Amino acid sequence: MKRFKEILRDPFSLLLFILPFIFGLYYEFATYLAGAAMALCLGVRIRKKKEVWASRAAAPVLMTAACLCYLIAAFYAVDRGMAVAGFFKMLPIPLFLLLLMQYSGKERAKLMEIIPYSALGMTVLSAVLGLTEAFSAIFYSAGRLGGFFQYSNTFALYLLLGVTVLLSVETAFGKRFRIGGVFILLAGILLTGSRSVFVLTAFTVLYFMIRQKSLRCPLLILSGSLAVAAVILAFTTGYVENFGRFLTIGLGESTFLGRFLYWKDGLGQIARHPFGLGYMGYFYAQPSFQTGVYTVRYIHNDFLQLALDAGIGALILWITALVISFVSKRTSPLQKRVLLLIVIGSLFDFHLQFLAVAMVLALAIDVGNPEKIGKPRFVKGSLAVSGTACILFCYLFTAFFMAYMNNQALALRLYPWNMDAQLEILNNGTAAGNLEDQTVTAERILKQNSHIAAAYEVKAAAAWKDRDYTAMTDLFEKALENEPYELEAYEGYLQMLSAAITEESERENWAGVRLLAEKALEVPQRLNAVIAQSDPIAYQIDDKPELTLPSEYQIYLEKLKQAMKQ
């Protein structure tokens, strides 16, 4: 408890403890809030000490350069507006590294001890509150504990990092606290149902049992107790799915094969776009290159994601920084363990999209030996920069938090390029049936991002209403290029074509009828082309391509084909 009281007295330590509770700092608004808090802490520290400490060590410089690549990628990104927002989402990482440099080596080492307290607090609160009806949907998803992160896999990794710190640092924690803390965190990992982290946990526990004889007996008892408790809980409650997940770990499992499909498609894009697609570019452009049925915001591999967002250069810089830190003599065994766990976990998920995990990674980085800069002008300049950064982050936080709170109008007034907010307005317009307002929104969206199928569909509907059938077909075909596996989109296209053919027939515009009929007869060919380019893996996962038109559409097309021959 003495260490916890020390945490409460130090602003930076308190920040490290509290910030993970804010969705693990996953959402843009959460990272901007963290950036504002870090800038404020940095300014207060500099003002108090009247000096700035900075390091020329390779690792933090390279990581900062990798983050700056996000800004460079914005010039040729799929969505420039979101790419700039993504740069500011990454900016707290170098800011955090600079903040770390203001502390001595011993103080930085102690900061790692905060992780177990934060992990334990989140585990106990979310597990208990999640049992109530009011909080169940917040902390649990499909029976799996997602905690304050609301994502089971990354929450499990954070708990494992807490376990690693508890087992590595003997002097900072009492024996009872260590044993009890490890038990609670291991139980939390089991409740998450995360198979990848479960494997990492098993190896981590085994490692400490081999390395530290004093831990063998306690860890054996803890592991055995948890296993027995899990079995009893599963059979007494009748809920075995969560624990049964651990029995389905294998390379042939659907979620792993799905990841392999994401990676194959993503590698092709990295080869075609070596300088990156910008933040969120992979997600928005995904339908135009995917070879199977999936919709994922991130590629489930942080290293590939970095290359997709900011380019191969950023990936090389990031990996070099990690390697330098891992082999550095200044890096402690605990730092290397934490670094290794995050790197391995990041090969199969998007853990680093949670700034809370990226902050722990930064704690494991070799920041070298910072040097003091006490020049008054530099100190004043640093205060001005930190104050400006704090204000800017507060502004961005407000803009994106308004979008999170479904106040899209205010969100877009503050940051007009928030694509998620624009899409929400477009979808709301669809529900309301206001085609005129939708068209204005769709045009604005397509000026910023040319990969939004819904926007093309809205403009196609407007063209159909105006009887501009040439524009209608062109726009809907662009929509299909950006949603190739959506069978309902093809059906909607055929319905629109059928209505247009009827209209042109009544007007006795036979040339127009023929052109529209040819477009309708091309739909099965489009479907066959998508099937042909689908990866074989696409048929081995749960969500398989379903691109066979219903019988009524097939009959209609056959009749249309026969009529065209006459």
Coordinates of C-alpha atoms in Angstrom, one line a residue:
M1 CA 0.0 0.0 0.0
K2 CA 3.0 2.3 0.5
R3 CA 3.8 2.1 -3.2
F4 CA 0.2 2.8 -4.1
K5 CA 0.2 5.9 -1.9
E6 CA 3.3 7.1 -3.7
I7 CA 1.5 6.7 -7.0
L8 CA -1.4 8.9 -5.8
R9 CA 1.1 11.7 -4.9
D10 CA 2.9 11.8 -8.3
P11 CA 0.8 13.3 -11.2
F12 CA 2.6 11.2 -13.9
S13 CA 2.3 8.0 -11.9
L14 CA -1.4 8.7 -11.2
L15 CA -1.9 9.3 -14.9
L16 CA -0.4 5.9 -15.8
F17 CA -2.7 4.3 -13.3
I18 CA -5.9 6.0 -14.4
L19 CA -5.6 6.3 -18.2
P20 CA -6.0 2.6 -19.0
F21 CA -9.5 2.8 -17.4
I22 CA -10.6 5.0 -20.3
F23 CA -11.3 2.2 -22.8
G24 CA -7.6 1.3 -22.8
L25 CA -7.1 4.5 -24.8
Y26 CA -8.4 2.9 -27.9
Y27 CA -10.7 5.5 -29.3
E28 CA -9.3 8.7 -31.0
F29 CA -11.0 10.9 -28.3
A30 CA -9.4 8.9 -25.5
T31 CA -5.9 9.2 -27.0
Y32 CA -6.4 12.9 -27.5
L33 CA -7.4 13.2 -23.9
A34 CA -4.3 11.3 -22.9
G35 CA -2.2 13.5 -25.1
A36 CA -3.6 16.6 -23.4
A37 CA -2.9 15.2 -20.0
M38 CA 0.7 14.2 -21.0
A39 CA 1.3 17.7 -22.4
L40 CA 0.0 19.2 -19.2
C41 CA 2.2 17.0 -17.0
L42 CA 5.2 17.8 -19.2
G43 CA 4.6 21.5 -18.9
V44 CA 4.1 21.3 -15.1
R45 CA 7.3 19.3 -14.7
I46 CA 9.3 21.7 -16.9
R47 CA 7.9 24.7 -15.1
K48 CA 8.7 23.2 -11.7
K49 CA 12.2 22.0 -12.5
K50 CA 13.1 24.9 -14.9
E51 CA 14.9 22.4 -17.1
V52 CA 14.3 20.0 -19.9
W53 CA 15.8 16.5 -20.3
A54 CA 16.2 15.0 -23.7
S55 CA 18.0 11.9 -25.0
R56 CA 19.8 11.2 -28.2
A57 CA 19.3 7.4 -27.8
A58 CA 18.4 5.6 -31.0
A59 CA 15.3 3.8 -29.9
P60 CA 13.1 6.8 -28.9
V61 CA 14.4 8.8 -31.9
L62 CA 13.5 6.0 -34.3
M63 CA 10.0 5.5 -32.7
T64 CA 9.4 9.2 -33.0
A65 CA 10.4 9.2 -36.6
A66 CA 8.0 6.2 -37.2
C67 CA 5.2 8.2 -35.7
L68 CA 6.0 11.2 -37.9
C69 CA 5.6 8.9 -41.0
Y70 CA 1.9 9.0 -40.2
L71 CA 1.9 12.7 -41.1
I72 CA 3.9 12.2 -44.3
A73 CA 1.5 9.4 -45.3
A74 CA -1.4 11.9 -45.0
F75 CA -0.3 13.6 -48.3
Y76 CA -1.2 10.5 -50.4
A77 CA -3.6 8.7 -48.0
V78 CA -6.9 7.0 -49.0
D79 CA -8.6 9.5 -46.6
R80 CA -6.4 12.6 -45.8
G81 CA -8.7 13.9 -43.1
M82 CA -8.6 10.7 -41.1
A83 CA -4.9 10.3 -41.8
V84 CA -4.2 13.6 -40.1
A85 CA -6.4 12.5 -37.2
G86 CA -4.4 9.3 -37.1
F87 CA -1.1 11.2 -36.8
F88 CA -2.4 13.0 -33.7
K89 CA -3.5 9.7 -32.4
M90 CA 0.1 8.5 -32.6
L91 CA 1.6 11.7 -31.3
P92 CA 1.1 10.9 -27.6
I93 CA 3.7 8.1 -28.0
P94 CA 6.7 10.4 -28.6
L95 CA 5.2 12.8 -26.1
F96 CA 5.1 10.0 -23.5
L97 CA 8.8 9.1 -24.3
L98 CA 9.8 12.8 -23.8
L99 CA 7.9 12.8 -20.5
L100 CA 9.8 9.6 -19.4
M101 CA 13.1 11.4 -20.1
Q102 CA 12.3 14.0 -17.4
Y103 CA 12.6 11.2 -14.8
S104 CA 15.7 9.4 -13.5
G105 CA 16.5 5.8 -14.4
K106 CA 15.3 4.6 -10.9
E107 CA 12.1 6.6 -11.2
R108 CA 11.4 5.2 -14.7
A109 CA 11.9 1.7 -13.4
K110 CA 9.3 2.3 -10.6
L111 CA 6.8 3.5 -13.2
M112 CA 6.5 -0.1 -14.4
E113 CA 5.3 -1.1 -11.0
I114 CA 2.1 0.8 -11.6
I115 CA 0.8 -1.7 -14.2
P116 CA -0.3 -4.4 -11.7
Y117 CA -2.3 -1.9 -9.6
S118 CA -4.1 -0.6 -12.7
A119 CA -4.6 -4.2 -14.0
L120 CA -6.0 -5.4 -10.7
G121 CA -8.3 -2.4 -10.3
M122 CA -9.7 -3.0 -13.8
T123 CA -10.1 -6.7 -13.3
V124 CA -11.9 -6.6 -9.9
L125 CA -14.2 -3.7 -10.9
S126 CA -15.1 -5.0 -14.4
A127 CA -15.6 -8.6 -13.2
V128 CA -17.8 -7.6 -10.3
L129 CA -19.8 -4.8 -12.0
G130 CA -20.2 -7.0 -15.1
L131 CA -22.3 -9.3 -13.0
T132 CA -25.0 -6.6 -12.8
E133 CA -27.5 -6.1 -15.5
A134 CA -26.5 -2.4 -15.9
F135 CA -22.9 -3.1 -16.6
S136 CA -22.9 -6.6 -18.2
A137 CA -23.0 -5.4 -21.8
I138 CA -20.2 -2.9 -21.1
F139 CA -17.7 -5.3 -19.5
Y140 CA -18.7 -8.6 -21.2
S141 CA -19.1 -9.5 -24.8
A142 CA -20.4 -13.0 -25.8
G143 CA -19.7 -14.1 -22.2
R144 CA -16.0 -13.0 -22.4
L145 CA -14.6 -10.4 -20.1
G146 CA -13.4 -7.4 -22.0
G147 CA -13.1 -5.1 -19.0
F148 CA -12.5 -1.4 -19.4
F149 CA -10.8 -2.1 -22.8
Q150 CA -14.0 -3.7 -24.1
Y151 CA -11.9 -6.0 -26.1
S152 CA -11.0 -9.3 -24.5
N153 CA -7.7 -10.1 -26.2
T154 CA -5.9 -6.8 -25.4
F155 CA -7.4 -6.7 -21.9
A156 CA -6.0 -10.1 -21.4
L157 CA -2.5 -9.0 -22.6
Y158 CA -2.6 -6.0 -20.2
L159 CA -3.4 -8.4 -17.3
L160 CA -0.5 -10.7 -18.4
L161 CA 1.8 -7.7 -18.3
G162 CA 0.6 -7.1 -14.7
V163 CA 1.4 -10.7 -13.9
T164 CA 4.9 -10.4 -15.4
V165 CA 5.7 -7.3 -13.3
L166 CA 4.4 -8.9 -10.1
L167 CA 6.5 -12.0 -10.7
S168 CA 9.6 -10.1 -11.7
V169 CA 9.8 -7.4 -9.0
E170 CA 10.1 -9.0 -5.6
T171 CA 11.1 -6.0 -3.5
A172 CA 8.3 -3.6 -4.5
F173 CA 5.4 -5.9 -3.4
G174 CA 4.7 -7.9 -0.4
K175 CA 4.5 -11.7 -0.8
R176 CA 0.8 -11.9 0.0
F177 CA 0.0 -9.1 -2.5
R178 CA 2.1 -10.8 -5.2
I179 CA 0.4 -14.2 -4.8
G180 CA -3.1 -12.7 -4.4
G181 CA -2.5 -10.3 -7.3
V182 CA -1.2 -13.1 -9.6
F183 CA -4.2 -15.2 -8.7
I184 CA -6.7 -12.5 -9.5
L185 CA -5.0 -11.5 -12.8
L186 CA -4.8 -15.1 -14.0
A187 CA -8.5 -15.6 -13.2
G188 CA -9.2 -12.4 -15.2
I189 CA -7.2 -13.8 -18.2
L190 CA -9.3 -17.0 -18.0
L191 CA -12.5 -15.0 -18.0
T192 CA -11.4 -13.1 -21.2
G193 CA -11.4 -16.4 -23.1
S194 CA -8.4 -15.1 -25.1
R195 CA -6.7 -18.1 -26.6
S196 CA -3.6 -16.4 -27.9
V197 CA -2.9 -14.7 -24.5
F198 CA -3.7 -18.0 -22.8
V199 CA -0.8 -19.6 -24.7
L200 CA 1.5 -16.7 -23.8
T201 CA 0.4 -16.9 -20.1
A202 CA 1.1 -20.7 -20.0
F203 CA 4.7 -20.0 -21.3
T204 CA 5.1 -17.1 -19.0
V205 CA 4.1 -19.1 -15.9
L206 CA 6.3 -22.0 -17.0
Y207 CA 9.2 -19.6 -17.5
F208 CA 9.0 -18.2 -14.0
M209 CA 8.6 -21.7 -12.5
I210 CA 11.9 -22.7 -14.2
R211 CA 13.8 -19.5 -13.5
Q212 CA 12.7 -18.9 -9.8
K213 CA 12.5 -21.9 -7.6
S214 CA 10.7 -19.9 -4.9
L215 CA 7.8 -19.4 -7.3
R216 CA 7.3 -23.1 -8.3
C217 CA 5.1 -24.2 -5.5
P218 CA 2.9 -21.0 -5.3
L219 CA 2.5 -21.0 -9.1
L220 CA 1.6 -24.7 -9.2
I221 CA -1.0 -24.2 -6.5
L222 CA -2.4 -21.1 -8.1
S223 CA -2.6 -22.8 -11.6
G224 CA -4.2 -25.9 -10.1
S225 CA -6.7 -23.9 -8.1
L226 CA -7.7 -21.9 -11.1
A227 CA -8.1 -25.0 -13.2
V228 CA -10.3 -26.6 -10.6
A229 CA -12.3 -23.4 -10.0
A230 CA -12.9 -23.0 -13.8
V231 CA -14.2 -26.6 -14.1
I232 CA -16.5 -26.2 -11.1
L233 CA -17.8 -22.9 -12.4
A234 CA -18.4 -24.2 -15.9
F235 CA -20.4 -27.2 -14.8
T236 CA -22.3 -25.5 -12.0
T237 CA -23.4 -22.6 -14.2
G238 CA -23.8 -24.7 -17.3
Y239 CA -21.8 -22.2 -19.2
V240 CA -18.8 -24.0 -20.8
E241 CA -18.3 -22.0 -24.0
N242 CA -15.8 -19.5 -22.6
F243 CA -13.6 -22.2 -21.1
G244 CA -14.2 -24.5 -24.1
R245 CA -12.5 -21.9 -26.3
F246 CA -9.1 -23.0 -24.8
L247 CA -9.7 -26.5 -26.2
T248 CA -10.1 -25.2 -29.8
I249 CA -6.6 -23.7 -30.1
G250 CA -5.2 -24.7 -33.5
L251 CA -3.9 -23.5 -36.8
G252 CA -7.1 -24.7 -38.6
E253 CA -9.4 -22.7 -36.4
S254 CA -11.6 -20.2 -38.2
T255 CA -10.3 -17.0 -36.5
F256 CA -6.7 -18.0 -37.2
L257 CA -7.4 -18.8 -40.8
G258 CA -9.3 -15.5 -41.0
R259 CA -6.2 -13.6 -39.8
F260 CA -4.1 -15.4 -42.4
L261 CA -6.5 -14.2 -45.1
Y262 CA -6.3 -10.6 -43.8
W263 CA -2.5 -10.8 -43.8
K264 CA -2.3 -12.2 -47.4
D265 CA -4.6 -9.4 -48.7
G266 CA -2.7 -6.8 -46.6
L267 CA 0.7 -7.8 -47.9
G268 CA -0.5 -7.3 -51.4
Q269 CA -1.4 -3.7 -50.5
I270 CA 1.9 -3.1 -48.8
A271 CA 3.6 -4.2 -52.0
R272 CA 1.4 -1.9 -54.1
H273 CA 1.6 1.0 -51.6
P274 CA 5.0 0.9 -49.9
F275 CA 4.5 4.4 -48.5
G276 CA 1.3 3.4 -46.8
L277 CA -2.4 4.2 -47.1
G278 CA -2.7 6.5 -44.2
Y279 CA -4.5 6.0 -40.9
M280 CA -7.8 4.1 -41.5
G281 CA -6.8 3.7 -45.2
Y282 CA -6.7 0.0 -44.9
F283 CA -10.2 -0.2 -43.5
Y284 CA -11.8 2.1 -46.1
A285 CA -10.0 0.6 -49.1
Q286 CA -10.5 -3.0 -47.8
P287 CA -13.5 -4.0 -49.9
S288 CA -11.7 -3.1 -53.1
F289 CA -8.9 -5.7 -52.6
Q290 CA -10.3 -8.3 -50.1
T291 CA -10.5 -11.9 -51.3
G292 CA -13.0 -13.1 -48.8
V293 CA -15.9 -12.1 -46.6
Y294 CA -14.6 -10.0 -43.6
T295 CA -14.9 -6.5 -42.3
V296 CA -12.0 -5.6 -39.9
R297 CA -10.9 -2.1 -38.8
Y298 CA -7.3 -3.4 -38.3
I299 CA -5.4 -6.3 -39.9
H300 CA -4.8 -8.1 -36.5
N301 CA -1.0 -7.6 -36.8
D302 CA 0.5 -4.4 -35.5
F303 CA 3.5 -4.6 -37.7
L304 CA 1.6 -5.1 -40.9
Q305 CA -0.8 -2.4 -39.7
L306 CA 2.1 0.1 -39.3
A307 CA 3.3 -0.6 -42.8
L308 CA -0.2 -0.2 -44.2
D309 CA -0.8 3.0 -42.3
A310 CA 2.6 4.8 -42.5
G311 CA 4.7 2.7 -45.0
I312 CA 7.5 0.2 -45.0
G313 CA 9.9 2.9 -43.8
A314 CA 7.9 3.4 -40.6
L315 CA 7.9 -0.4 -40.0
I316 CA 11.7 -0.6 -40.4
L317 CA 12.2 2.3 -38.0
W318 CA 9.8 0.7 -35.4
I319 CA 11.4 -2.8 -35.6
T320 CA 14.9 -1.3 -35.4
A321 CA 13.9 0.6 -32.2
L322 CA 12.5 -2.6 -30.7
V323 CA 15.6 -4.6 -31.5
I324 CA 18.0 -2.0 -30.2
S325 CA 16.0 -1.9 -26.9
F326 CA 15.9 -5.6 -26.6
V327 CA 19.7 -6.1 -27.0
S328 CA 20.7 -3.0 -25.0
K329 CA 22.6 -3.5 -21.8
R330 CA 20.6 -0.7 -20.2
T331 CA 17.4 -2.5 -20.6
S332 CA 16.4 -4.5 -17.5
P333 CA 15.2 -8.2 -17.6
L334 CA 11.7 -7.0 -16.8
Q335 CA 11.7 -4.5 -19.7
K336 CA 12.8 -7.3 -22.0
R337 CA 10.1 -9.6 -20.8
V338 CA 7.5 -7.0 -21.3
L339 CA 8.8 -6.0 -24.7
L340 CA 8.9 -9.6 -25.8
L341 CA 5.3 -10.3 -24.7
I342 CA 3.9 -7.2 -26.4
V343 CA 5.8 -8.0 -29.6
I344 CA 4.6 -11.6 -29.8
G345 CA 1.1 -10.6 -28.9
S346 CA 1.1 -7.9 -31.6
L347 CA 1.9 -10.4 -34.3
F348 CA -1.7 -11.8 -33.9
D349 CA -3.8 -8.8 -32.9
F350 CA -4.0 -5.0 -32.9
H351 CA -2.9 -4.4 -29.3
L352 CA -0.9 -1.3 -30.0
Q353 CA -4.0 0.5 -31.2
F354 CA -4.7 0.7 -27.5
L355 CA -2.4 3.5 -26.3
A356 CA -2.5 1.9 -22.8
V357 CA -0.4 -1.0 -24.2
A358 CA 1.8 1.3 -26.3
M359 CA 2.6 3.3 -23.2
V360 CA 3.8 0.1 -21.5
L361 CA 5.9 -0.7 -24.6
A362 CA 7.4 2.8 -24.2
L363 CA 8.3 2.0 -20.6
A364 CA 10.2 -1.0 -21.9
I365 CA 12.2 1.0 -24.5
D366 CA 15.8 2.0 -23.9
V367 CA 15.6 5.8 -23.6
G368 CA 19.3 6.1 -23.0
N369 CA 20.8 8.7 -20.7
P370 CA 18.9 11.9 -21.1
E371 CA 20.9 15.2 -21.0
K372 CA 19.8 18.3 -19.2
I373 CA 19.0 21.4 -21.2
G374 CA 18.7 24.4 -18.8
K375 CA 18.8 27.3 -21.3
P376 CA 16.0 29.8 -20.3
R377 CA 14.9 30.3 -24.0
F378 CA 14.7 26.5 -24.6
V379 CA 12.7 26.0 -21.3
K380 CA 10.3 28.8 -22.2
G381 CA 9.9 27.4 -25.8
S382 CA 9.2 24.0 -24.4
L383 CA 6.6 25.4 -22.1
A384 CA 4.9 27.2 -25.0
V385 CA 5.0 24.0 -27.2
S386 CA 3.6 21.8 -24.4
G387 CA 0.8 24.4 -23.7
T388 CA -0.1 24.6 -27.4
A389 CA -0.1 20.8 -27.7
C390 CA -2.4 20.6 -24.6
I391 CA -4.9 23.0 -26.2
L392 CA -4.8 21.3 -29.6
F393 CA -5.4 17.9 -28.0
C394 CA -8.3 19.3 -25.9
Y395 CA -9.8 20.6 -29.2
L396 CA -9.5 17.3 -30.9
F397 CA -10.8 15.5 -27.9
T398 CA -13.9 17.6 -27.9
A399 CA -14.5 17.1 -31.7
F400 CA -14.2 13.3 -31.6
F401 CA -15.9 12.9 -28.2
M402 CA -18.9 14.7 -29.6
A403 CA -19.0 12.1 -32.4
Y404 CA -18.8 9.3 -29.8
M405 CA -21.8 10.9 -28.0
N406 CA -23.7 10.9 -31.3
N407 CA -23.6 14.7 -31.7
Q408 CA -22.4 14.4 -35.2
A409 CA -23.4 17.9 -36.3
L410 CA -21.2 19.6 -33.6
A411 CA -18.4 17.0 -34.2
L412 CA -18.2 17.9 -37.9
R413 CA -18.3 21.6 -37.2
L414 CA -15.2 21.1 -35.0
Y415 CA -13.5 18.6 -37.3
P416 CA -15.2 18.4 -40.8
W417 CA -13.1 15.5 -41.9
N418 CA -14.2 12.9 -39.4
M419 CA -15.3 10.2 -41.8
D420 CA -17.1 8.0 -39.2
A421 CA -19.3 11.0 -38.2
Q422 CA -20.1 11.7 -41.9
L423 CA -21.0 8.1 -42.5
E424 CA -23.3 8.2 -39.4
I425 CA -25.1 11.2 -40.9
L426 CA -25.4 9.5 -44.2
N427 CA -26.9 6.4 -42.6
N428 CA -29.3 8.5 -40.5
G429 CA -30.4 10.2 -43.7
T430 CA -31.0 6.8 -45.3
A431 CA -33.2 5.8 -42.3
A432 CA -35.1 9.0 -42.6
G433 CA -35.5 8.7 -46.4
N434 CA -34.2 12.2 -47.1
L435 CA -32.5 11.7 -50.5
E436 CA -31.7 15.3 -51.1
D437 CA -29.7 15.8 -47.9
Q438 CA -28.1 12.4 -48.4
T439 CA -26.8 13.4 -51.8
V440 CA -25.1 16.5 -50.4
T441 CA -23.5 14.3 -47.7
A442 CA -22.5 11.6 -50.2
E443 CA -20.8 14.2 -52.5
R444 CA -18.8 15.6 -49.5
I445 CA -17.8 12.1 -48.5
L446 CA -16.6 11.1 -52.0
K447 CA -14.5 14.2 -52.3
Q448 CA -12.6 13.1 -49.2
N449 CA -12.7 9.3 -49.7
S450 CA -13.4 7.5 -53.0
H451 CA -14.0 4.1 -51.4
I452 CA -17.3 4.5 -49.7
A453 CA -19.9 2.3 -51.4
A454 CA -22.8 3.7 -49.5
A455 CA -22.1 7.2 -50.8
Y456 CA -22.0 5.9 -54.4
E457 CA -25.3 4.1 -53.8
V458 CA -27.0 7.3 -52.6
K459 CA -25.8 9.2 -55.7
A460 CA -26.9 6.3 -57.9
A461 CA -30.4 6.5 -56.3
A462 CA -30.5 10.3 -57.0
A463 CA -29.5 9.7 -60.6
W464 CA -32.2 7.1 -60.9
K465 CA -34.7 9.5 -59.5
D466 CA -33.6 12.1 -62.1
R467 CA -33.8 9.4 -64.9
D468 CA -30.1 9.8 -65.6
Y469 CA -29.6 6.1 -66.1
T470 CA -26.1 6.3 -67.5
A471 CA -24.9 8.1 -64.4
M472 CA -26.9 5.6 -62.3
T473 CA -25.2 2.6 -63.7
D474 CA -21.7 4.2 -63.5
L475 CA -22.2 5.1 -59.9
F476 CA -23.7 1.8 -58.8
E477 CA -20.9 -0.1 -60.5
K478 CA -18.4 1.9 -58.5
A479 CA -20.4 1.0 -55.4
L480 CA -20.1 -2.7 -56.3
E481 CA -16.4 -2.4 -56.7
N482 CA -16.3 -1.3 -53.1
E483 CA -18.6 -3.9 -51.7
P484 CA -18.0 -7.0 -53.9
Y485 CA -19.2 -9.6 -51.4
E486 CA -22.5 -7.8 -50.5
L487 CA -25.2 -9.8 -52.4
E488 CA -27.9 -7.4 -51.3
A489 CA -26.1 -4.7 -53.3
Y490 CA -26.3 -6.7 -56.5
E491 CA -30.0 -7.3 -55.8
G492 CA -30.6 -3.6 -55.2
Y493 CA -28.8 -2.8 -58.5
L494 CA -31.0 -5.3 -60.4
Q495 CA -34.1 -3.8 -58.9
M496 CA -33.0 -0.3 -59.9
L497 CA -32.2 -1.6 -63.5
S498 CA -35.5 -3.4 -63.7
A499 CA -37.4 -0.2 -62.8
A500 CA -35.4 1.8 -65.3
I501 CA -36.0 -0.7 -68.1
T502 CA -39.7 -0.5 -67.4
E503 CA -39.6 3.3 -67.5
E504 CA -37.6 3.3 -70.8
S505 CA -40.0 0.7 -72.3
E506 CA -42.9 2.9 -71.6
R507 CA -41.2 5.8 -73.3
E508 CA -40.3 3.4 -76.2
N509 CA -36.6 4.2 -75.8
W510 CA -35.4 0.9 -77.1
A511 CA -31.8 1.9 -77.3
G512 CA -31.9 2.8 -73.7
V513 CA -33.7 -0.5 -72.8
R514 CA -30.9 -2.5 -74.6
L515 CA -28.1 -0.7 -72.7
L516 CA -29.8 -1.2 -69.4
A517 CA -30.6 -4.8 -70.1
E518 CA -26.9 -5.4 -71.0
K519 CA -25.9 -3.9 -67.7
A520 CA -28.3 -6.3 -65.9
L521 CA -27.0 -9.3 -67.7
E522 CA -23.5 -8.3 -66.7
V523 CA -24.4 -8.8 -63.0
P524 CA -23.9 -12.6 -63.0
Q525 CA -20.5 -12.1 -64.7
R526 CA -19.5 -9.7 -62.0
L527 CA -20.5 -12.2 -59.3
N528 CA -18.5 -15.0 -61.1
A529 CA -15.5 -12.7 -61.3
V530 CA -15.6 -12.1 -57.5
I531 CA -15.9 -15.9 -56.9
A532 CA -13.0 -16.5 -59.2
Q533 CA -10.7 -14.1 -57.4
S534 CA -11.7 -15.3 -53.9
D535 CA -8.9 -17.0 -52.0
P536 CA -9.5 -20.7 -51.1
I537 CA -9.1 -19.8 -47.4
A538 CA -12.3 -17.7 -47.8
Y539 CA -14.3 -21.0 -47.9
Q540 CA -12.6 -22.4 -44.8
I541 CA -13.7 -19.8 -42.4
D542 CA -17.1 -19.2 -40.8
D543 CA -18.2 -16.3 -43.0
K544 CA -18.0 -17.9 -46.5
P545 CA -18.8 -16.0 -49.8
E546 CA -22.5 -16.3 -50.6
L547 CA -22.9 -14.9 -54.1
T548 CA -25.7 -16.9 -55.7
L549 CA -28.6 -14.7 -56.8
P550 CA -32.1 -15.8 -55.4
S551 CA -34.2 -17.8 -57.9
E552 CA -36.5 -14.9 -58.7
Y553 CA -33.6 -12.8 -59.9
Q554 CA -32.2 -15.7 -62.0
I555 CA -35.6 -16.2 -63.6
Y556 CA -35.9 -12.5 -64.4
L557 CA -32.4 -12.4 -66.0
E558 CA -33.2 -15.5 -68.1
K559 CA -36.4 -13.8 -69.4
L560 CA -34.5 -10.6 -70.1
K561 CA -31.9 -12.6 -72.0
Q562 CA -34.6 -14.3 -74.1
A563 CA -36.2 -11.0 -74.8
M564 CA -32.9 -9.5 -75.9
K565 CA -32.6 -12.3 -78.6
Q566 CA -35.9 -11.4 -80.2

